[in-house]
GROMACS .gro file of C-alpha atoms in nm:
model
  245
    1MET     CA    1   3.679   1.400   0.594
    2LYS     CA    2   3.336   1.242   0.566
    3ILE     CA    3   3.130   1.259   0.884
    4LEU     CA    4   2.805   1.072   0.946
    5VAL     CA    5   2.584   1.208   1.224
    6CYS     CA    6   2.302   0.983   1.343
    7ILE     CA    7   1.996   1.163   1.479
    8SER     CA    8   1.685   1.040   1.657
    9ASN     CA    9   1.336   1.186   1.655
   10VAL     CA   10   1.220   1.213   2.018
   11PRO     CA   11   0.934   1.376   2.208
   12ASP     CA   12   1.008   1.722   2.340
   13THR     CA   13   1.124   1.688   2.700
   14THR     CA   14   0.833   1.906   2.817
   15THR     CA   15   0.577   1.671   2.659
   16LYS     CA   16   0.314   1.514   2.880
   17ILE     CA   17   0.342   1.142   2.803
   18SER     CA   18   0.052   0.900   2.765
   19PHE     CA   19   0.014   0.558   2.605
   20SER     CA   20  -0.226   0.368   2.381
   21PRO     CA   21  -0.513   0.178   2.551
   22ASP     CA   22  -0.311  -0.146   2.548
   23ASN     CA   23   0.000   0.036   2.682
   24LYS     CA   24   0.214  -0.092   2.395
   25GLU     CA   25   0.264   0.235   2.205
   26LEU     CA   26   0.328   0.600   2.281
   27ASN     CA   27   0.020   0.813   2.220
   28THR     CA   28   0.160   1.066   1.972
   29ALA     CA   29  -0.151   1.285   1.959
   30GLY     CA   30  -0.043   1.640   2.035
   31VAL     CA   31   0.320   1.540   2.092
   32GLN     CA   32   0.588   1.767   1.946
   33PHE     CA   33   0.897   1.581   1.827
   34VAL     CA   34   1.247   1.729   1.824
   35ILE     CA   35   1.600   1.624   1.735
   36ASN     CA   36   1.737   1.427   2.027
   37PRO     CA   37   1.926   1.689   2.235
   38TYR     CA   38   2.241   1.475   2.271
   39ASP     CA   39   2.247   1.427   1.893
   40GLU     CA   40   2.249   1.805   1.853
   41TYR     CA   41   2.583   1.821   2.035
   42ALA     CA   42   2.720   1.567   1.786
   43LEU     CA   43   2.571   1.751   1.488
   44THR     CA   44   2.708   2.089   1.590
   45ARG     CA   45   3.056   1.952   1.654
   46ALA     CA   46   3.055   1.779   1.316
   47ILE     CA   47   2.964   2.107   1.145
   48GLU     CA   48   3.239   2.287   1.337
   49LEU     CA   49   3.493   2.029   1.219
   50LYS     CA   50   3.374   2.069   0.860
   51GLU     CA   51   3.398   2.448   0.883
   52ASN     CA   52   3.752   2.432   1.024
   53GLN     CA   53   3.896   2.148   0.818
   54GLY     CA   54   3.668   2.092   0.520
   55GLY     CA   55   3.476   1.778   0.439
   56THR     CA   56   3.109   1.684   0.443
   57VAL     CA   57   2.846   1.613   0.706
   58THR     CA   58   2.566   1.366   0.635
   59VAL     CA   59   2.281   1.309   0.879
   60LEU     CA   60   2.115   0.970   0.904
   61ASN     CA   61   1.784   0.891   1.069
   62VAL     CA   62   1.603   0.561   1.102
   63GLY     CA   63   1.240   0.662   1.094
   64LEU     CA   64   0.916   0.707   0.905
   65PRO     CA   65   0.821   1.010   0.690
   66ASP     CA   66   0.706   1.211   0.994
   67THR     CA   67   1.072   1.250   1.097
   68GLU     CA   68   1.161   1.453   0.789
   69ALA     CA   69   1.082   1.790   0.946
   70ASN     CA   70   1.360   1.738   1.198
   71ILE     CA   71   1.592   1.598   0.932
   72ARG     CA   72   1.539   1.921   0.739
   73LYS     CA   73   1.617   2.112   1.058
   74ALA     CA   74   1.951   1.930   1.078
   75LEU     CA   75   2.017   2.032   0.718
   76ALA     CA   76   1.925   2.391   0.804
   77ILE     CA   77   2.174   2.387   1.092
   78GLY     CA   78   2.450   2.300   0.847
   79ALA     CA   79   2.457   1.936   0.737
   80ASP     CA   80   2.518   1.885   0.365
   81ASP     CA   81   2.280   1.598   0.292
   82ALA     CA   82   2.067   1.339   0.467
   83ILE     CA   83   1.962   0.975   0.456
   84ARG     CA   84   1.636   0.847   0.600
   85VAL     CA   85   1.608   0.473   0.646
   86ASN     CA   86   1.238   0.416   0.590
   87ALA     CA   87   1.158   0.208   0.897
   88LYS     CA   88   1.024   0.236   1.247
   89PRO     CA   89   1.316   0.214   1.492
   90THR     CA   90   1.198  -0.101   1.667
   91ASP     CA   91   1.499  -0.159   1.893
   92ALA     CA   92   1.863  -0.057   1.937
   93PHE     CA   93   2.008  -0.354   1.748
   94PHE     CA   94   1.782  -0.294   1.449
   95VAL     CA   95   1.884   0.073   1.436
   96ALA     CA   96   2.254  -0.010   1.476
   97GLN     CA   97   2.239  -0.259   1.190
   98GLN     CA   98   2.086   0.002   0.959
   99ILE     CA   99   2.346   0.263   1.055
  100ALA     CA  100   2.637   0.021   1.012
  101TYR     CA  101   2.517  -0.096   0.671
  102TYR     CA  102   2.477   0.251   0.523
  103ALA     CA  103   2.790   0.380   0.697
  104LYS     CA  104   2.991   0.106   0.530
  105GLU     CA  105   2.838   0.194   0.193
  106GLY     CA  106   2.927   0.561   0.240
  107ALA     CA  107   3.289   0.504   0.346
  108TYR     CA  108   3.272   0.756   0.631
  109ASP     CA  109   3.571   0.852   0.843
  110LEU     CA  110   3.382   0.945   1.156
  111ILE     CA  111   3.040   0.852   1.294
  112LEU     CA  112   2.895   1.076   1.564
  113MET     CA  113   2.574   1.051   1.765
  114GLY     CA  114   2.445   1.148   2.106
  115LYS     CA  115   2.535   0.932   2.405
  116GLU     CA  116   2.170   0.819   2.425
  117SER     CA  117   1.822   0.923   2.323
  118VAL     CA  118   1.617   1.105   2.585
  119ASP     CA  119   1.313   0.883   2.530
  120TYR     CA  120   1.464   0.539   2.600
  121ASN     CA  121   1.803   0.635   2.751
  122GLY     CA  122   1.941   0.307   2.615
  123PHE     CA  123   2.310   0.400   2.572
  124GLN     CA  124   2.347   0.108   2.328
  125VAL     CA  125   2.352   0.207   1.961
  126HIS     CA  126   2.702   0.360   1.939
  127GLY     CA  127   2.871   0.052   2.083
  128MET     CA  128   2.675  -0.181   1.858
  129VAL     CA  129   2.758   0.022   1.546
  130ALA     CA  130   3.128   0.019   1.632
  131GLU     CA  131   3.124  -0.355   1.690
  132LEU     CA  132   2.942  -0.423   1.364
  133LEU     CA  133   3.195  -0.213   1.172
  134GLY     CA  134   3.500  -0.329   1.367
  135TRP     CA  135   3.582   0.029   1.463
  136PRO     CA  136   3.688   0.174   1.800
  137ALA     CA  137   3.420   0.352   2.003
  138ILE     CA  138   3.481   0.634   2.250
  139VAL     CA  139   3.166   0.697   2.454
  140PRO     CA  140   3.056   0.936   2.582
  141ALA     CA  141   3.288   1.221   2.488
  142ILE     CA  142   3.279   1.580   2.608
  143LYS     CA  143   3.546   1.705   2.367
  144LEU     CA  144   3.655   1.604   2.017
  145ASP     CA  145   3.934   1.732   1.796
  146VAL     CA  146   4.068   1.587   1.472
  147SER     CA  147   4.413   1.634   1.321
  148GLY     CA  148   4.480   1.443   1.002
  149THR     CA  149   4.378   1.083   1.063
  150THR     CA  150   4.392   1.107   1.443
  151ALA     CA  151   4.108   1.210   1.671
  152THR     CA  152   4.165   1.323   2.029
  153LEU     CA  153   3.870   1.286   2.261
  154GLU     CA  154   3.810   1.376   2.622
  155ARG     CA  155   3.567   1.195   2.845
  156GLU     CA  156   3.475   1.205   3.209
  157ILE     CA  157   3.579   0.918   3.433
  158GLU     CA  158   3.546   0.862   3.805
  159GLY     CA  159   3.760   1.120   3.976
  160GLY     CA  160   3.865   1.314   3.669
  161LYS     CA  161   3.890   1.321   3.291
  162GLU     CA  162   4.059   1.095   3.037
  163ILE     CA  163   4.218   1.211   2.710
  164VAL     CA  164   4.209   0.943   2.440
  165PRO     CA  165   4.392   0.964   2.105
  166VAL     CA  166   4.258   0.723   1.843
  167ASN     CA  167   4.301   0.670   1.470
  168LEU     CA  168   4.012   0.718   1.232
  169PRO     CA  169   3.770   0.565   1.141
  170LEU     CA  170   3.590   0.598   1.471
  171VAL     CA  171   3.249   0.595   1.638
  172ALA     CA  172   3.199   0.854   1.912
  173SER     CA  173   2.903   0.969   2.115
  174ALA     CA  174   2.855   1.321   2.243
  175GLN     CA  175   2.734   1.489   2.556
  176GLN     CA  176   2.752   1.840   2.695
  177PRO     CA  177   2.979   2.039   2.670
  178MET     CA  178   3.115   1.906   2.339
  179SER     CA  179   2.948   2.194   2.155
  180GLU     CA  180   2.680   2.461   2.182
  181PRO     CA  181   2.378   2.357   1.972
  182ARG     CA  182   2.289   2.600   1.697
  183ILE     CA  183   1.957   2.749   1.595
  184PRO     CA  184   1.896   2.746   1.219
  185ASN     CA  185   1.901   3.090   1.059
  186MET     CA  186   1.677   3.198   0.773
  187ARG     CA  187   1.941   3.131   0.510
  188GLY     CA  188   1.993   2.780   0.647
  189ILE     CA  189   1.618   2.712   0.647
  190MET     CA  190   1.588   2.822   0.286
  191THR     CA  191   1.888   2.619   0.162
  192ALA     CA  192   1.774   2.309   0.355
  193ARG     CA  193   1.475   2.280   0.122
  194THR     CA  194   1.701   2.195  -0.173
  195LYS     CA  195   1.962   1.981   0.002
  196PRO     CA  196   1.951   1.609  -0.085
  197LEU     CA  197   1.741   1.387   0.140
  198LYS     CA  198   1.774   1.028   0.024
  199VAL     CA  199   1.513   0.774   0.138
  200VAL     CA  200   1.636   0.414   0.146
  201GLU     CA  201   1.471   0.091   0.248
  202PRO     CA  202   1.593  -0.094   0.558
  203ILE     CA  203   1.797  -0.409   0.539
  204SER     CA  204   1.640  -0.721   0.683
  205VAL     CA  205   1.732  -0.763   1.049
  206GLU     CA  206   1.602  -1.002   1.310
  207VAL     CA  207   1.452  -0.794   1.589
  208LYS     CA  208   1.603  -0.907   1.919
  209THR     CA  209   1.365  -0.739   2.164
  210LYS     CA  210   1.006  -0.626   2.187
  211THR     CA  211   0.813  -0.405   2.425
  212GLU     CA  212   0.555  -0.585   2.635
  213ALA     CA  213   0.406  -0.272   2.790
  214TYR     CA  214   0.475   0.083   2.901
  215SER     CA  215   0.372   0.234   3.232
  216LEU     CA  216   0.397   0.576   3.393
  217PRO     CA  217   0.596   0.613   3.714
  218GLU     CA  218   0.397   0.611   4.034
  219LYS     CA  219   0.289   0.950   4.156
  220LYS     CA  220   0.504   1.091   4.431
  221SER     CA  221   0.365   1.035   4.777
  222GLY     CA  222   0.367   1.287   5.055
  223VAL     CA  223   0.685   1.367   5.244
  224LYS     CA  224   0.725   1.233   5.595
  225LEU     CA  225   0.927   1.443   5.837
  226ILE     CA  226   1.117   1.250   6.102
  227ASP     CA  227   1.256   1.397   6.421
  228PRO     CA  228   1.638   1.397   6.389
  229ALA     CA  229   1.661   1.233   6.727
  230ASN     CA  230   1.448   0.938   6.615
  231ALA     CA  231   1.691   0.748   6.392
  232GLY     CA  232   1.518   0.417   6.461
  233GLU     CA  233   1.190   0.533   6.307
  234LEU     CA  234   1.377   0.659   5.999
  235ILE     CA  235   1.550   0.323   5.953
  236THR     CA  236   1.219   0.138   5.990
  237LEU     CA  237   1.051   0.355   5.726
  238LEU     CA  238   1.344   0.320   5.485
  239ARG     CA  239   1.339  -0.058   5.527
  240ASN     CA  240   0.963  -0.130   5.532
  241GLU     CA  241   0.807   0.151   5.324
  242ALA     CA  242   1.073   0.288   5.091
  243LYS     CA  243   1.242  -0.054   5.073
  244VAL     CA  244   1.581   0.099   4.999
  245ILE     CA  245   1.772  -0.082   5.274
   0.00000   0.00000   0.00000
């Protein structure tokens, strides 16, 4: 079984975010980047499947050379090889087109990724990749097992859980508790240095969206305490100040 795991390079969730003077770019000065946490669930589960059933795990990242440290981390965790598409991930459709193109070239049986990246929270790429390839997509999944050419996934739905059997090939996205992310050990870090990391150029894709500007959320205002007996004042504040009703 050939598994492709798509990973994103995202700011650490503890990072203090700021933007360029024109508010069109993230200010990366002093920002530590990590593997997208949801992608780590997908990566770990892929490695578990390989360990139990055999096969290979390839990681793919759409990004510039500064993402290679985290690609090497994925290799240290247990992936066999990696592909970096040498491009800035401009929008979800652009990224999905790159993944679909190289996935088709590699003849993979299973494509895994996180349910979303923690920087944009777009929840788009997995569905787009599946549509471009003509494959089924199960998103997001909390459990994944594979037996032969059939995958069985579990996902949360309103009021319970749904178990979905589906034939490979398949695109699936991961969320907790699909797996417990691993920390690379010394042996993994050493072997990652010699594992193949192939850099390829992006295919030409028309970018469908662009960012006009970024802005930080408004600072939280003070809390107003309302007497429980004064429901009218509460309703007035919710309607006129909070504007939620």
